[in-house]
Coordinates of C-alpha atoms and ligand atoms in Angstrom, one line a residue:
X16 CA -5.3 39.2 43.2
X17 CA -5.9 35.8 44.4
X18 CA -3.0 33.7 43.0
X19 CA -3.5 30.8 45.3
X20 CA -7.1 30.8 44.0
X21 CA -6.0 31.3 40.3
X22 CA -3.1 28.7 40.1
X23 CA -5.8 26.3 41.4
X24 CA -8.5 26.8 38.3
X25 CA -5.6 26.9 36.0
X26 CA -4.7 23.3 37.4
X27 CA -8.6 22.0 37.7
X28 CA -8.7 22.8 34.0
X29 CA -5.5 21.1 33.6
X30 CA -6.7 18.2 35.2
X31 CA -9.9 18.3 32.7
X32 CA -7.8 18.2 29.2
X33 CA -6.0 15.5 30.6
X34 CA -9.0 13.8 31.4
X35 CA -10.3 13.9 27.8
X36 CA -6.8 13.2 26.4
X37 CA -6.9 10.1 28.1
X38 CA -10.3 9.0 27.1
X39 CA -9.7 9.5 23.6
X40 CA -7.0 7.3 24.1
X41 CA -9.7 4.8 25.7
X42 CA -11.4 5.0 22.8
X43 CA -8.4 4.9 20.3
X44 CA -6.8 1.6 22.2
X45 CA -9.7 -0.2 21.8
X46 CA -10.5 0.8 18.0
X47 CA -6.4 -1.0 17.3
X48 CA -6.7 -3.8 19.5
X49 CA -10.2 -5.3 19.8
X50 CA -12.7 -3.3 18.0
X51 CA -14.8 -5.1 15.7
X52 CA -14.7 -3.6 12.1
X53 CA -18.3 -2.6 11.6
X54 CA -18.2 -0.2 14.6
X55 CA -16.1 2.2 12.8
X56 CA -18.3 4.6 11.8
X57 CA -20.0 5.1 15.2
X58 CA -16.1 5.3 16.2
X59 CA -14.8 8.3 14.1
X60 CA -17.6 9.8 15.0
X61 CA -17.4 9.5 19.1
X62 CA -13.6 10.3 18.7
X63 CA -13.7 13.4 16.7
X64 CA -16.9 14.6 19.2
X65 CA -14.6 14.3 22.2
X66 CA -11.4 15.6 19.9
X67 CA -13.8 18.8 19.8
X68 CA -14.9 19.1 23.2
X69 CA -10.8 19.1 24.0
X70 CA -10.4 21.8 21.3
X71 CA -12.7 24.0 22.8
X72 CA -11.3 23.3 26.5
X73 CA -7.4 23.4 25.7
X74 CA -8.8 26.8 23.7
X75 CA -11.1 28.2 26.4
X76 CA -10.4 32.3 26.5
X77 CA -10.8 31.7 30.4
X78 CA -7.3 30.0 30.4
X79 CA -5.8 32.8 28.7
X80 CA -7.1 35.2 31.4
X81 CA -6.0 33.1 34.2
X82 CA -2.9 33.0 33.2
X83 CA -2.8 36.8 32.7
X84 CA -3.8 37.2 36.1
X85 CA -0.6 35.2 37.6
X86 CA 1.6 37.0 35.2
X87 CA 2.4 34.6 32.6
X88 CA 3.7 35.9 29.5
X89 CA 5.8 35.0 26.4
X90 CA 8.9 36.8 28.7
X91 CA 7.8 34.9 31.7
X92 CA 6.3 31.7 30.4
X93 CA 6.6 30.1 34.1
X94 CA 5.1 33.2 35.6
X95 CA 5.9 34.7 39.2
X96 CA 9.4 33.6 40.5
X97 CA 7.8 33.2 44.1
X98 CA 6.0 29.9 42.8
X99 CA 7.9 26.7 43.4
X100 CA 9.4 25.0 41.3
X101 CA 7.0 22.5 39.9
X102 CA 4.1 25.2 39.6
X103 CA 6.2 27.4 37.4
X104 CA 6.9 24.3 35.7
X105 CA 3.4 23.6 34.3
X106 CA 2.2 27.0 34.0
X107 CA 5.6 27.3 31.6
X108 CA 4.1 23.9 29.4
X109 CA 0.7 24.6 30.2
X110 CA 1.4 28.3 28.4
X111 CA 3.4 26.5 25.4
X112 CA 0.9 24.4 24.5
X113 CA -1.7 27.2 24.8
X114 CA -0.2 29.2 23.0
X115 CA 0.6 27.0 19.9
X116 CA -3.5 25.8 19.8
X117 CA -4.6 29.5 19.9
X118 CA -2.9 30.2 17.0
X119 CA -4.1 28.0 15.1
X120 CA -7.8 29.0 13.3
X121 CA -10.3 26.3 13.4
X122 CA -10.9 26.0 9.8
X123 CA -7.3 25.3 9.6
X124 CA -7.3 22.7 12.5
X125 CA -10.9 21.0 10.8
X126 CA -9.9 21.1 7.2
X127 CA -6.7 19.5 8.2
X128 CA -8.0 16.7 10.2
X129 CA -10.3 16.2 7.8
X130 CA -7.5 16.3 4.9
X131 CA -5.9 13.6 6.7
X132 CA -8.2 11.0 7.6
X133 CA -8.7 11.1 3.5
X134 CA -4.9 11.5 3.1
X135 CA -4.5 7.9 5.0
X136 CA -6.7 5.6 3.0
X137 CA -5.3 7.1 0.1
X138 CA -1.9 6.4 1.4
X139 CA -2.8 2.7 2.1
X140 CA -4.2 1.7 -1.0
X141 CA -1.1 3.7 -2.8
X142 CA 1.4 1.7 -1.2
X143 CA -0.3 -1.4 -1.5
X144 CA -0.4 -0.9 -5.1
X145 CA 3.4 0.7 -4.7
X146 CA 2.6 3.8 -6.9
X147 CA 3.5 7.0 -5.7
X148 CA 1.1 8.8 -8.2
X149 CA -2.0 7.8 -6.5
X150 CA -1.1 10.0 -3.6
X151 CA 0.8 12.8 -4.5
X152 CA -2.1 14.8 -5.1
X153 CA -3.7 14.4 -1.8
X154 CA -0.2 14.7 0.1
X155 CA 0.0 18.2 -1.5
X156 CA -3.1 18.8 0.3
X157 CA -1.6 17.9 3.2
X158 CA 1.5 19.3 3.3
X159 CA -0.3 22.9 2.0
X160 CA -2.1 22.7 5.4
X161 CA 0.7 21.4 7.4
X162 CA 2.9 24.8 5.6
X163 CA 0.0 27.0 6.7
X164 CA -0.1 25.4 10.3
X165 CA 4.0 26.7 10.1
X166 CA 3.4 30.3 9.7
X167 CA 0.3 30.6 12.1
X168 CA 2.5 29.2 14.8
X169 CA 5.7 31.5 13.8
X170 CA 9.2 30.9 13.8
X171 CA 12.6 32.4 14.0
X172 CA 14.6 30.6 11.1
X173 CA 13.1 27.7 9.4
X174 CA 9.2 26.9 9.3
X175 CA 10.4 23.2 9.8
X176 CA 11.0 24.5 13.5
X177 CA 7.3 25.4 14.3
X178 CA 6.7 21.9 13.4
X179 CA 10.0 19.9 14.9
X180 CA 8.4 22.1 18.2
X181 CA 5.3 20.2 18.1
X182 CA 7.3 16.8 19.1
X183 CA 10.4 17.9 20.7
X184 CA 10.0 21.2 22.3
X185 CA 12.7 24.1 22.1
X186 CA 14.8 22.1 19.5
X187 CA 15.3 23.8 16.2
X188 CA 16.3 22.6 12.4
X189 CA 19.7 23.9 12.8
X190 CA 20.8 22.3 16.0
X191 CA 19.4 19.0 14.5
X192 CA 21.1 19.9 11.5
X193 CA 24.4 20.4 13.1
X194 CA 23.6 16.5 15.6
X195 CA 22.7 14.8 12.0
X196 CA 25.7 16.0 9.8
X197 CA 28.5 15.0 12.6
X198 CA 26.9 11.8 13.1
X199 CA 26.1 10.8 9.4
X200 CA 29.6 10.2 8.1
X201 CA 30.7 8.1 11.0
X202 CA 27.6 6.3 10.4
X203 CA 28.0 5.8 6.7
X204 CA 31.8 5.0 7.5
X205 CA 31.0 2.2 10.4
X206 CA 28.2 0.6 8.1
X207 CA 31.4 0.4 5.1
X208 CA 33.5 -1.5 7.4
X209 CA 31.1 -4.1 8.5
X210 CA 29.7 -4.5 5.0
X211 CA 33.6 -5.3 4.2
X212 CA 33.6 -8.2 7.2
X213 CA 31.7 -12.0 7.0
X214 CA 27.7 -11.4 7.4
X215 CA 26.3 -13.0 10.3
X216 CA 24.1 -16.1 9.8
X217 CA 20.4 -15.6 11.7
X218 CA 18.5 -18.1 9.6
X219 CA 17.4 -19.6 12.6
X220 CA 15.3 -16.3 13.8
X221 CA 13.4 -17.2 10.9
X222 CA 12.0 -20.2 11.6
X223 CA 8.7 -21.1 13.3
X224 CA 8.0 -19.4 16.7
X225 CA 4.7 -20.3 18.0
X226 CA 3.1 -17.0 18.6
X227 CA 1.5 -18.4 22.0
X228 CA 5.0 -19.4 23.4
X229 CA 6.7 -15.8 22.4
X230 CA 3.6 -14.2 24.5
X231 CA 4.5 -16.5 26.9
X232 CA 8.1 -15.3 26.8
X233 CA 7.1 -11.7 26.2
X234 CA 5.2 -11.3 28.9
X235 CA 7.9 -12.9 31.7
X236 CA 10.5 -10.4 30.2
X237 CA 7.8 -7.2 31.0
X238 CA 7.5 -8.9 34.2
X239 CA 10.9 -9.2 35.0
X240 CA 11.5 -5.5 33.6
X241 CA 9.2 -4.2 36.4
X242 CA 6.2 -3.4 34.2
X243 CA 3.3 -4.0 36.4
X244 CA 0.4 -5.9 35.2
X245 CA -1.7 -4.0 37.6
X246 CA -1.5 -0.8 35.9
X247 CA -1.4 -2.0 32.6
X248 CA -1.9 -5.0 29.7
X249 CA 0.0 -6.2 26.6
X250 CA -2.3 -6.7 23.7
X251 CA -2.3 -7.1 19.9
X252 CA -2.6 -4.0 17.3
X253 CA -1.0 -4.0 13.5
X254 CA 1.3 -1.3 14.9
X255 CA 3.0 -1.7 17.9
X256 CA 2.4 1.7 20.5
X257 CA 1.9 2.3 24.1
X258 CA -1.2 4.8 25.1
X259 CA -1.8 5.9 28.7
X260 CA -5.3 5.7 29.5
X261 CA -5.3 7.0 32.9
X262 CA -2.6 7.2 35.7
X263 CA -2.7 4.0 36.8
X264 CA -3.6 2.6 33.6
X265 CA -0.5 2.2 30.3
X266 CA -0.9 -0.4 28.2
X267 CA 1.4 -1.9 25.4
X268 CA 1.0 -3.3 22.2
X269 CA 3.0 -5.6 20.1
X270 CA 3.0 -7.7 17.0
X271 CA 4.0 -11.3 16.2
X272 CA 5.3 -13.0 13.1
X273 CA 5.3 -16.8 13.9
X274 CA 8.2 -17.1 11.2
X275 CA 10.5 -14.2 12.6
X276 CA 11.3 -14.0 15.9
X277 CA 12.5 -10.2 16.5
X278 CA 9.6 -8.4 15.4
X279 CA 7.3 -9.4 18.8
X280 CA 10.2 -9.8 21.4
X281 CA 11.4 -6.7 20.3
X282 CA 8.5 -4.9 20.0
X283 CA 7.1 -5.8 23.6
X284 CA 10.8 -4.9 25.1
X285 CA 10.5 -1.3 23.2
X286 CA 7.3 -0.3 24.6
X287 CA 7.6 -1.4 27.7
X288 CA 10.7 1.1 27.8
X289 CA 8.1 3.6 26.9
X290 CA 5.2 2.1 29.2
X291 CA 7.9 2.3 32.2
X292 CA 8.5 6.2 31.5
X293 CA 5.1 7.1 31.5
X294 CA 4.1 4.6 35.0
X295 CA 7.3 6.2 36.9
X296 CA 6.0 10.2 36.7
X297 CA 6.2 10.9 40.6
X298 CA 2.9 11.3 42.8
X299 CA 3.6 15.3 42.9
X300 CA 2.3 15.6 39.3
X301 CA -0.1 12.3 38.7
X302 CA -2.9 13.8 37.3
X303 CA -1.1 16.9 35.9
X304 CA -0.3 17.7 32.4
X305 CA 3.4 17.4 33.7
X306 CA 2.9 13.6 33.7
X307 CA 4.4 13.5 30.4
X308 CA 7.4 12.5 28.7
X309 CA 10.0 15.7 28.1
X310 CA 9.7 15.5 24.6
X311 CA 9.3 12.4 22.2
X312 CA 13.4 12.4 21.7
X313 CA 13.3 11.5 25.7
X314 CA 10.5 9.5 25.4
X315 CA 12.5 7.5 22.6
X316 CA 15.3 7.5 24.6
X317 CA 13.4 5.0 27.2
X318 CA 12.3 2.5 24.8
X319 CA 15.3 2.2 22.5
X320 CA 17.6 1.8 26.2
X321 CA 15.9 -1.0 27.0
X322 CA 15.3 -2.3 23.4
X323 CA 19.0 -2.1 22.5
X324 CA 21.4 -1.3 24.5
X325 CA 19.8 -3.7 27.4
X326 CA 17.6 -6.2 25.4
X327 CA 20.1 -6.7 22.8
X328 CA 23.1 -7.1 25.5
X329 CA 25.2 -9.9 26.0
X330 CA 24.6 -9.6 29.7
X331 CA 20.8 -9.6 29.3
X332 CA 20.9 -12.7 27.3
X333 CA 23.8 -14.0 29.7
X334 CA 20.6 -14.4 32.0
X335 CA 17.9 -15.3 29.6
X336 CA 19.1 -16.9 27.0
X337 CA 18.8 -20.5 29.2
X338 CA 15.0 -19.8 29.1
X339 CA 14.3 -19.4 25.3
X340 CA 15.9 -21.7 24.8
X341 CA 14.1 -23.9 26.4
X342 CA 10.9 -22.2 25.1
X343 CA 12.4 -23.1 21.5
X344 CA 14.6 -25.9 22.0
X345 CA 13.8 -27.0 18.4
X346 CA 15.0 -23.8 16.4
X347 CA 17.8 -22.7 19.4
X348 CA 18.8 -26.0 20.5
X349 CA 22.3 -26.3 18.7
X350 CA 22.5 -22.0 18.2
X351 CA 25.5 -20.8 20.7
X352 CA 24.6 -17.4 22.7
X353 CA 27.3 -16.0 20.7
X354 CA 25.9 -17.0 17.7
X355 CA 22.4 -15.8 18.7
X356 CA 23.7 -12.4 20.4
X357 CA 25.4 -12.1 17.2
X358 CA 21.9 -12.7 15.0
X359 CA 19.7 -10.3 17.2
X360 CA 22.7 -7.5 16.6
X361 CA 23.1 -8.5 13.0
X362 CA 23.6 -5.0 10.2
X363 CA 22.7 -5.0 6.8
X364 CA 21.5 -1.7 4.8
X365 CA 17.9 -2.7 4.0
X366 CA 14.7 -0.6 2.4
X367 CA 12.5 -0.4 6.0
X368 CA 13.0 1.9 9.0
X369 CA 11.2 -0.1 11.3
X370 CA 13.3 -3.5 10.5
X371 CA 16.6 -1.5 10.2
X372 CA 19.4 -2.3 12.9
X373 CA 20.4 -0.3 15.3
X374 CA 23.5 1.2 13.3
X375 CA 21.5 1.9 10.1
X376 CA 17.8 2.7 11.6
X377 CA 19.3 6.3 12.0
X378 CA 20.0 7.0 7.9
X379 CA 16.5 5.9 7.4
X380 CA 15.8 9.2 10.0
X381 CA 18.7 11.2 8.3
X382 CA 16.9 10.5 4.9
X383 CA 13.4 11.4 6.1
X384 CA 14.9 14.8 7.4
X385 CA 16.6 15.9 4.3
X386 CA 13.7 15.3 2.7
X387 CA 11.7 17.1 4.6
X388 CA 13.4 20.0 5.3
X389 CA 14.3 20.5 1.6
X390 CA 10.3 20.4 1.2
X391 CA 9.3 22.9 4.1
X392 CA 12.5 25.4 2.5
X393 CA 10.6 24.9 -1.6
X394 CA 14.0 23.5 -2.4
X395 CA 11.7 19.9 -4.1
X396 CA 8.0 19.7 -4.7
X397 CA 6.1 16.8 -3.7
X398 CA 6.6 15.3 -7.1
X399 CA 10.1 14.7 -6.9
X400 CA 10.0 12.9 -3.8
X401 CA 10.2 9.3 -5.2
X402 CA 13.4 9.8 -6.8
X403 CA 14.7 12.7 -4.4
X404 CA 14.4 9.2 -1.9
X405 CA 16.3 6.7 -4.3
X406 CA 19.1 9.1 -4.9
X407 CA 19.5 9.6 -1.1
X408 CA 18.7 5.8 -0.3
X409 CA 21.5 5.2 -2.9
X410 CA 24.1 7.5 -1.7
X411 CA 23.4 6.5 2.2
X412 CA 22.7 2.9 2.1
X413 CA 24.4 2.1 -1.3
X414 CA 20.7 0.2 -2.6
X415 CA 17.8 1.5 -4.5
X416 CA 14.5 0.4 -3.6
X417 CA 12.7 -0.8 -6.7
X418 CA 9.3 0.1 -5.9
X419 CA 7.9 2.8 -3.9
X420 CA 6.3 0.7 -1.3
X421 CA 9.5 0.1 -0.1
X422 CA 10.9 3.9 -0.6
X423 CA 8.8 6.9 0.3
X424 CA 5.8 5.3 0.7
X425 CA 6.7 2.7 3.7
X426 CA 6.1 5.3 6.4
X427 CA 2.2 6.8 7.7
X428 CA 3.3 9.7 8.7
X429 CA 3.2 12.3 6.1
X430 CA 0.0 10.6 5.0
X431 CA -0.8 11.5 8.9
X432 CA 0.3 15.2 8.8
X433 CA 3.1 14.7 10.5
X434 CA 6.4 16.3 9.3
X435 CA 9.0 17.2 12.3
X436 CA 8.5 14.1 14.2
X437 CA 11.1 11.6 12.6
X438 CA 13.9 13.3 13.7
X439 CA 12.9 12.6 17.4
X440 CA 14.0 8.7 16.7
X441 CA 17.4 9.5 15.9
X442 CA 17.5 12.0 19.1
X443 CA 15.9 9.3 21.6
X444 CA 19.1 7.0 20.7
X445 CA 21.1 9.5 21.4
X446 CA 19.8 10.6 24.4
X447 CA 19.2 6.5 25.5
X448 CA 23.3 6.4 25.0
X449 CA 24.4 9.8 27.0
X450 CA 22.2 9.0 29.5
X451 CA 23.4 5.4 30.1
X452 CA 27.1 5.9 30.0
X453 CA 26.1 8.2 33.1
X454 CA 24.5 5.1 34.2
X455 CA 27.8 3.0 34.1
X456 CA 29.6 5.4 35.6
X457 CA 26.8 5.6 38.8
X458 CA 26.7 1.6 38.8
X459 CA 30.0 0.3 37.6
X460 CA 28.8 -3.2 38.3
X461 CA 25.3 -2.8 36.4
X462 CA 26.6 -5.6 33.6
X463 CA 26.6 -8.2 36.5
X464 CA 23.5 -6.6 37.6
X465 CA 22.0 -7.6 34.4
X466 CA 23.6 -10.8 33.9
X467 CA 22.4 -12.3 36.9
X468 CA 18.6 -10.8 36.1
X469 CA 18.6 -7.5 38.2
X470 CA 17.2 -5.4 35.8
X471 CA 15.1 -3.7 38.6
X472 CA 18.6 -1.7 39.3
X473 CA 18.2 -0.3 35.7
X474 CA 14.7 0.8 36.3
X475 CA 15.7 2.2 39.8
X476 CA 18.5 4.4 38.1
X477 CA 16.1 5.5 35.3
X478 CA 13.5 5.8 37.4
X479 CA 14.8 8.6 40.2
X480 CA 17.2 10.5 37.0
X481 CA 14.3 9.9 34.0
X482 CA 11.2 9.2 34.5
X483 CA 9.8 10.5 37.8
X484 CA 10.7 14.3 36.7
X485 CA 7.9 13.8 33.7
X486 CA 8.4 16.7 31.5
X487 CA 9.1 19.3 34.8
X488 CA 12.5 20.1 32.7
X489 CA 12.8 20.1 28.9
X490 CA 15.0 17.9 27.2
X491 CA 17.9 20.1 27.1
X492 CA 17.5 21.1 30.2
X493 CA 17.4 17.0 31.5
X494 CA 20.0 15.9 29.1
X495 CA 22.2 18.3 31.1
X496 CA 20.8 17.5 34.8
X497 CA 21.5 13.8 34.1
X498 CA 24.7 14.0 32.0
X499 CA 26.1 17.5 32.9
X500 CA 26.2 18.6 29.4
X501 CA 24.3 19.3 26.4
X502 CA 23.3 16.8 23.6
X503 CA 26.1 15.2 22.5
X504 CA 26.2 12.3 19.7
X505 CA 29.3 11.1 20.8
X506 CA 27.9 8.8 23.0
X507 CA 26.0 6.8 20.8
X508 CA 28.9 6.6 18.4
X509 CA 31.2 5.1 20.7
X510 CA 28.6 2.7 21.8
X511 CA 28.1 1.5 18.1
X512 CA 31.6 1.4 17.8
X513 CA 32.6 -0.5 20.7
X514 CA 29.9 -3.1 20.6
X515 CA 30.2 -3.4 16.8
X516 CA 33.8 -3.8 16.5
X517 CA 33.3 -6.9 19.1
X518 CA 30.3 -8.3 17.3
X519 CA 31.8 -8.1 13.3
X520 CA 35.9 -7.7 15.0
X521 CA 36.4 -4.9 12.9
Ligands
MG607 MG1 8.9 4.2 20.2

């Protein structure tokens, strides 16, 4: 027994998958940003020959052996309790992920893929002609195979957990559930009172921005976040994302309308939040499949922190407000901060997730998960998802979206496969609010810090509790390192309570 020896091949092969990951994502970022269209073809088919080669690696039988050799097992998924720390923490994810692609035949993994890229064209042109018909069929397919992909990778309660695993590790349908129920009538109650109060006027963020000038302005802001232009780029894609391509290499996108302001500024602030995460992983696991976020919940939790509850501060725009101004002197020149801290914050049910506020944005994800746990369980078919999602849009938001475009087919996902991942929106704002009330209690001063443009003491404070740990711990078990106790939605209610009872003076 060589375990020094082992643990090393186990990590060179490690090191491989991670390799490959990330030059799929080479290939991937350039496809969204600057691709031309007739090199599609040649595309798919160079993506889904390296997607195979990282099948067969992350499946290699030699990986299973090695880590029978060091004695990892479902029982001891971090193997020998003489390894430090860090090792046992990568042969534990290293093992997880293992684990869930060995189960998986290849038929099922091929016919799925396959399923889907069909599934998504099928999806576009449905929503673009709004008619829910056109794609039922083919999400049946989908969701067959997604059902199928449940049982191969087992569960204890719900098959909705072998899929919610997939995208936020060791969390389970009940303990969502349980988060979701105690924060959906405060929600629904909070969103009652504002709707009783004066709506905010933010005609003005609808005027013409040039989209040169809110680069401009975008990219100063990632600048004075601490995003580093050396190990990374901002770029244009439909949807904004960020994508690491190599360790020193994470790269945003964003989006621009030139007659809303939000949507770019926004956008850029999000995934630079996410961007920050993945460029603060510490040197001891660079290169390591540990250099990963904790789950996407925590991964969330970065980007919607500095989105909302910096980006859409008083004290952030205390400090930066001056300069947009000047930037847009013609459609800000007579607009207060107030009034313009006030517009950026504004609530108002509407159809779309992605251009909800920050106190409804989380009945969208309530909605979803309803949905699609009642799905997984056989309690609604398919077919009865278009009204299944007006009843529920009408009983959360009060509105019923007229056309399905704007109901349950706005979002790519299930078109994509992916059922389990909403919830992890909903769980990265929760996480963003626990975690930064720790924050204010470790820098009592940090809204001065912010006002007078010191957001580098944010990134400091996120950096040595958040991001440099990668995903060393699970969720859980960083929620409770950093906060001292479990998940809690608490937080992020008194957040939303405190900062909307100021903005609407409820
Ligand atoms: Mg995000």
């Amino acid at each position: 027994m060589n375990t020094g020896k082992d643990l090393a091949s186990l990590k060179e092969k490690g090191a491989e998958i991670q390799l490959l990951a990330h030059t799929i994502a080479v290939l991937n970022w350039d496809q969204e940003t600057n691709m031309p269209p007739k090199a599609i073809d040649e595309r798919s088919e160079q993506i889904s020959l390296v997607e195979g080669i990282l099948h067969e690696k992350t499946t290699d039988p030699e990986i299973g052996e090695l880590f029978e050799k060091l004695g990892v097992t479902d029982r001891q998924p971090g193997g020998m309790e003489t390894l430090p720390e860090v090792d046992r923490a990568f042969l534990k994810r290293f093992y997880r992920n293992y684990r869930r692609k060995v189960k998986l035949p290849k038929r099922l993994v091929t016919e799925l893929a396959g399923e889907v890229s069909k599934a998504q064209s099928i999806w576009a042109t449905a929503k673009s002609k709004s008619d829910f018909s056109l794609f039922a069929p083919q999400l049946e397919t989908v969701f067959k195979l997604v059902l199928e992909k449940a049982e191969c990778i087992g569960y204890e309660e719900h098959p909705y957990d072998a899929l919610l695993d997939e995208f936020e590790p060791f969390a389970t349908t009940a303990k969502v559930a349980d988060v979701f129920n105690r924060l959906k009538p405060s929600l629904t109650a909070l969103v009652r009172k504002i709707h009783g109060k004066p709506q905010i006027d933010d005609s003005f963020l609808e005027k013409e921005y040039p989209v040169g000038k809110q680069e401009e302005f975008g990219t100063f802001i990632l600048k004075e976040m601490g995003y580093d232009f050396k190990r990374g780029r901002l770029d244009v894609s439909a949807h904004p994302f960020t994508t690491t391509l190599g360790r020193d290499d994470v790269r945003l996108t964003t989006r621009y309308r030139s007659d809303y302001f939000k949507t770019g500024l926004f956008g850029i602030i999000h995934e630079c939040g996410h961007g920050l995460y993945e460029l603060g992983f510490s040197e001891r696991i660079k290169g390591n499949l540990l250099a990963d976020g904790a789950s996407l919940g925590i991964h969330e939790s970065q980007s919607r922190t500095w989105e909302n509850i910096i980006g859409r501060s008083l004290p952030f725009w205390k400090r930066y407000y001056q300069d947009l101004k000047k930037m847009f002197p013609d459609n800000l020149g007579t607009v207060s901060l107030e009034n313009f801290y006030k517009a950026i914050n504004k609530v108002i049910p509407s159809f779309i997730r992605i251009e909800a506020d920050e106190v409804t944005y989380n009945l969208h994800i309530i909605l979803r998960f309803e949905l699609e746990t009642a799905l997984v369980a056989g309690d609604i078919s398919v077919k009865d998802l278009p009204e299944a999602w007006r009843s529920a849009s009408r009983e959360l938001f009060g509105i019923t979206p007229d056309k399905d475009a704007d109901g349950v087919l706005q979002d790519i996902h299930w078109s994509s496969g992916l059922l389990g991942y909403f919830p992890t929106y909903t769980l990265g704002n929760l996480y963003g609010a626990q975690f930064y009330s720790v924050l204010r209690k470790d820098i009592p001063g940090i809204d001065d810090e912010i006002s007078t443009g010191r957001l580098r003491t944010v990134l400091n404070w996120l950096h040595e509790n958040i991001h440099t740990h990668g995903s060393i711990y699970s969720a859980d078990e960083l929620c409770k390192r950093v906060s001292g106790l479990p998940l809690n939605p608490d937080y992020f209610l008194t957040y939303l309570d405190s900062k909307y009872s100021d903005i609407y003076e409820l």
